């Protein structure tokens, strides 16, 4: 295909893509293509080409070089005074109160504590 044929086809498809973009919002792309006798595969082929062209023409800001690795420090509570069995398995903070729970808490006590915290 010579360049002038390609340019004519490109202009025609660009017009089709723009018309499709201006379709009423209650009509899907698929329906608009069917109503206008346009093959779906051809439409998406040209749409992809136009998007690639637009992407290639974009002026992207240059990225600043970094070391590539960043770290964030997360404070960990100090449980050195606790035995491993005494260390909490869950911590609940609500309304300024902190509950540290272990595995051996009863369901009844946990329910009662949560009710009291919600009403505090």
PDB file of C-alpha atoms in Angstrom:
ATOM      1  CA  UNK A   1       0.000   0.000   0.000  1.00  0.00           C
ATOM      2  CA  UNK A   2       1.480   3.347  -0.950  1.00  0.00           C
ATOM      3  CA  UNK A   3       1.647   6.298   1.421  1.00  0.00           C
ATOM      4  CA  UNK A   4      -1.209   8.276  -0.149  1.00  0.00           C
ATOM      5  CA  UNK A   5      -3.598   5.288   0.153  1.00  0.00           C
ATOM      6  CA  UNK A   6      -2.566   4.833   3.766  1.00  0.00           C
ATOM      7  CA  UNK A   7      -3.108   8.548   4.468  1.00  0.00           C
ATOM      8  CA  UNK A   8      -6.629   8.435   2.980  1.00  0.00           C
ATOM      9  CA  UNK A   9      -7.536   5.351   4.990  1.00  0.00           C
ATOM     10  CA  UNK A  10      -6.043   6.841   8.137  1.00  0.00           C
ATOM     11  CA  UNK A  11      -8.083  10.043   7.714  1.00  0.00           C
ATOM     12  CA  UNK A  12     -11.243   8.024   7.081  1.00  0.00           C
ATOM     13  CA  UNK A  13     -10.733   5.874  10.175  1.00  0.00           C
ATOM     14  CA  UNK A  14      -9.837   8.873  12.298  1.00  0.00           C
ATOM     15  CA  UNK A  15     -13.186  10.369  11.321  1.00  0.00           C
ATOM     16  CA  UNK A  16     -14.968   7.111  12.196  1.00  0.00           C
ATOM     17  CA  UNK A  17     -13.261   6.908  15.590  1.00  0.00           C
ATOM     18  CA  UNK A  18     -14.177  10.510  16.373  1.00  0.00           C
ATOM     19  CA  UNK A  19     -17.804   9.947  15.318  1.00  0.00           C
ATOM     20  CA  UNK A  20     -17.978   6.870  17.533  1.00  0.00           C
ATOM     21  CA  UNK A  21     -16.614   8.857  20.486  1.00  0.00           C
ATOM     22  CA  UNK A  22     -19.408  11.406  19.964  1.00  0.00           C
ATOM     23  CA  UNK A  23     -22.170   8.782  19.925  1.00  0.00           C
ATOM     24  CA  UNK A  24     -25.039   9.131  22.433  1.00  0.00           C
ATOM     25  CA  UNK A  25     -24.143   7.786  25.864  1.00  0.00           C
ATOM     26  CA  UNK A  26     -26.978   5.256  25.811  1.00  0.00           C
ATOM     27  CA  UNK A  27     -25.531   3.483  22.731  1.00  0.00           C
ATOM     28  CA  UNK A  28     -22.626   1.071  23.176  1.00  0.00           C
ATOM     29  CA  UNK A  29     -19.631   1.043  20.849  1.00  0.00           C
ATOM     30  CA  UNK A  30     -20.631  -2.389  19.576  1.00  0.00           C
ATOM     31  CA  UNK A  31     -24.154  -1.194  18.772  1.00  0.00           C
ATOM     32  CA  UNK A  32     -22.899   1.983  17.083  1.00  0.00           C
ATOM     33  CA  UNK A  33     -20.510  -0.027  14.925  1.00  0.00           C
ATOM     34  CA  UNK A  34     -23.272  -2.445  13.910  1.00  0.00           C
ATOM     35  CA  UNK A  35     -25.665   0.421  13.111  1.00  0.00           C
ATOM     36  CA  UNK A  36     -23.044   2.054  10.891  1.00  0.00           C
ATOM     37  CA  UNK A  37     -21.862  -1.122   9.157  1.00  0.00           C
ATOM     38  CA  UNK A  38     -18.348  -0.989  10.581  1.00  0.00           C
ATOM     39  CA  UNK A  39     -16.416  -4.156  11.384  1.00  0.00           C
ATOM     40  CA  UNK A  40     -15.527  -4.312  15.059  1.00  0.00           C
ATOM     41  CA  UNK A  41     -12.050  -5.792  14.503  1.00  0.00           C
ATOM     42  CA  UNK A  42     -11.145  -3.097  11.986  1.00  0.00           C
ATOM     43  CA  UNK A  43     -12.378  -0.361  14.332  1.00  0.00           C
ATOM     44  CA  UNK A  44     -10.290  -1.620  17.242  1.00  0.00           C
ATOM     45  CA  UNK A  45      -7.257  -2.127  14.967  1.00  0.00           C
ATOM     46  CA  UNK A  46      -7.322   1.533  13.956  1.00  0.00           C
ATOM     47  CA  UNK A  47      -8.188   2.712  17.462  1.00  0.00           C
ATOM     48  CA  UNK A  48      -5.123   0.874  18.767  1.00  0.00           C
ATOM     49  CA  UNK A  49      -2.962   2.507  16.050  1.00  0.00           C
ATOM     50  CA  UNK A  50      -4.235   5.990  16.951  1.00  0.00           C
ATOM     51  CA  UNK A  51      -3.647   5.403  20.640  1.00  0.00           C
ATOM     52  CA  UNK A  52      -0.095   4.225  19.988  1.00  0.00           C
ATOM     53  CA  UNK A  53       0.567   7.308  17.850  1.00  0.00           C
ATOM     54  CA  UNK A  54      -0.786   9.564  20.584  1.00  0.00           C
ATOM     55  CA  UNK A  55       1.311   7.806  23.193  1.00  0.00           C
ATOM     56  CA  UNK A  56       4.448   8.108  21.069  1.00  0.00           C
ATOM     57  CA  UNK A  57       3.835  11.843  20.634  1.00  0.00           C
ATOM     58  CA  UNK A  58       3.356  12.530  24.334  1.00  0.00           C
ATOM     59  CA  UNK A  59       6.118  14.413  26.102  1.00  0.00           C
ATOM     60  CA  UNK A  60       6.640  12.407  29.264  1.00  0.00           C
ATOM     61  CA  UNK A  61       8.586  14.031  32.087  1.00  0.00           C
ATOM     62  CA  UNK A  62      12.013  12.608  32.624  1.00  0.00           C
ATOM     63  CA  UNK A  63      12.161  10.382  35.625  1.00  0.00           C
ATOM     64  CA  UNK A  64      14.570  11.248  38.351  1.00  0.00           C
ATOM     65  CA  UNK A  65      17.036   8.557  39.105  1.00  0.00           C
ATOM     66  CA  UNK A  66      16.773   7.078  42.545  1.00  0.00           C
ATOM     67  CA  UNK A  67      18.550   4.270  44.227  1.00  0.00           C
ATOM     68  CA  UNK A  68      15.597   2.055  43.307  1.00  0.00           C
ATOM     69  CA  UNK A  69      15.153   0.859  46.875  1.00  0.00           C
ATOM     70  CA  UNK A  70      13.375   2.744  49.603  1.00  0.00           C
ATOM     71  CA  UNK A  71      12.648   1.758  53.150  1.00  0.00           C
ATOM     72  CA  UNK A  72      10.007   2.799  55.621  1.00  0.00           C
ATOM     73  CA  UNK A  73      10.445   2.262  59.321  1.00  0.00           C
ATOM     74  CA  UNK A  74       7.528   0.796  61.247  1.00  0.00           C
ATOM     75  CA  UNK A  75       7.733   0.989  65.014  1.00  0.00           C
ATOM     76  CA  UNK A  76       7.242  -2.344  66.737  1.00  0.00           C
ATOM     77  CA  UNK A  77       5.972  -2.411  70.328  1.00  0.00           C
ATOM     78  CA  UNK A  78       8.575  -3.478  72.855  1.00  0.00           C
ATOM     79  CA  UNK A  79       7.518  -6.821  74.310  1.00  0.00           C
ATOM     80  CA  UNK A  80      10.885  -7.670  75.833  1.00  0.00           C
ATOM     81  CA  UNK A  81       9.364  -7.714  79.315  1.00  0.00           C
ATOM     82  CA  UNK A  82       6.687 -10.212  78.240  1.00  0.00           C
ATOM     83  CA  UNK A  83       7.154 -13.914  77.894  1.00  0.00           C
ATOM     84  CA  UNK A  84       6.309 -15.258  74.436  1.00  0.00           C
ATOM     85  CA  UNK A  85       3.107 -16.793  75.818  1.00  0.00           C
ATOM     86  CA  UNK A  86       2.116 -13.426  77.316  1.00  0.00           C
ATOM     87  CA  UNK A  87       2.636 -11.427  74.127  1.00  0.00           C
ATOM     88  CA  UNK A  88      -0.677 -10.174  72.721  1.00  0.00           C
ATOM     89  CA  UNK A  89      -1.982 -11.760  69.532  1.00  0.00           C
ATOM     90  CA  UNK A  90      -4.299  -8.811  68.876  1.00  0.00           C
ATOM     91  CA  UNK A  91      -4.359  -5.161  69.873  1.00  0.00           C
ATOM     92  CA  UNK A  92      -7.606  -3.180  69.676  1.00  0.00           C
ATOM     93  CA  UNK A  93      -7.516   0.616  69.920  1.00  0.00           C
ATOM     94  CA  UNK A  94     -10.790   2.497  70.203  1.00  0.00           C
ATOM     95  CA  UNK A  95     -11.799   5.797  71.809  1.00  0.00           C
ATOM     96  CA  UNK A  96      -8.370   6.241  73.363  1.00  0.00           C
ATOM     97  CA  UNK A  97      -8.407   2.772  74.949  1.00  0.00           C
ATOM     98  CA  UNK A  98      -6.002  -0.020  74.061  1.00  0.00           C
ATOM     99  CA  UNK A  99      -6.834  -3.696  74.578  1.00  0.00           C
ATOM    100  CA  UNK A 100      -4.065  -6.256  74.198  1.00  0.00           C
ATOM    101  CA  UNK A 101      -5.553  -9.723  73.790  1.00  0.00           C
ATOM    102  CA  UNK A 102      -3.978 -13.136  74.123  1.00  0.00           C
ATOM    103  CA  UNK A 103      -5.154 -16.491  72.800  1.00  0.00           C
ATOM    104  CA  UNK A 104      -6.410 -17.637  76.172  1.00  0.00           C
ATOM    105  CA  UNK A 105      -9.128 -14.940  76.505  1.00  0.00           C
ATOM    106  CA  UNK A 106     -12.625 -16.350  76.785  1.00  0.00           C
ATOM    107  CA  UNK A 107     -15.308 -15.455  74.289  1.00  0.00           C
ATOM    108  CA  UNK A 108     -17.496 -14.139  77.076  1.00  0.00           C
ATOM    109  CA  UNK A 109     -14.818 -11.798  78.376  1.00  0.00           C
ATOM    110  CA  UNK A 110     -13.968 -10.588  74.868  1.00  0.00           C
ATOM    111  CA  UNK A 111     -17.634  -9.848  74.150  1.00  0.00           C
ATOM    112  CA  UNK A 112     -17.989  -7.957  77.434  1.00  0.00           C
ATOM    113  CA  UNK A 113     -14.823  -5.923  76.798  1.00  0.00           C
ATOM    114  CA  UNK A 114     -15.923  -4.962  73.290  1.00  0.00           C
ATOM    115  CA  UNK A 115     -19.366  -3.899  74.548  1.00  0.00           C
ATOM    116  CA  UNK A 116     -17.782  -1.693  77.182  1.00  0.00           C
ATOM    117  CA  UNK A 117     -15.351  -0.146  74.699  1.00  0.00           C
ATOM    118  CA  UNK A 118     -18.178   0.667  72.286  1.00  0.00           C
ATOM    119  CA  UNK A 119     -20.108   2.430  75.054  1.00  0.00           C
ATOM    120  CA  UNK A 120     -17.091   4.261  76.488  1.00  0.00           C
TER     121      UNK A 120
END
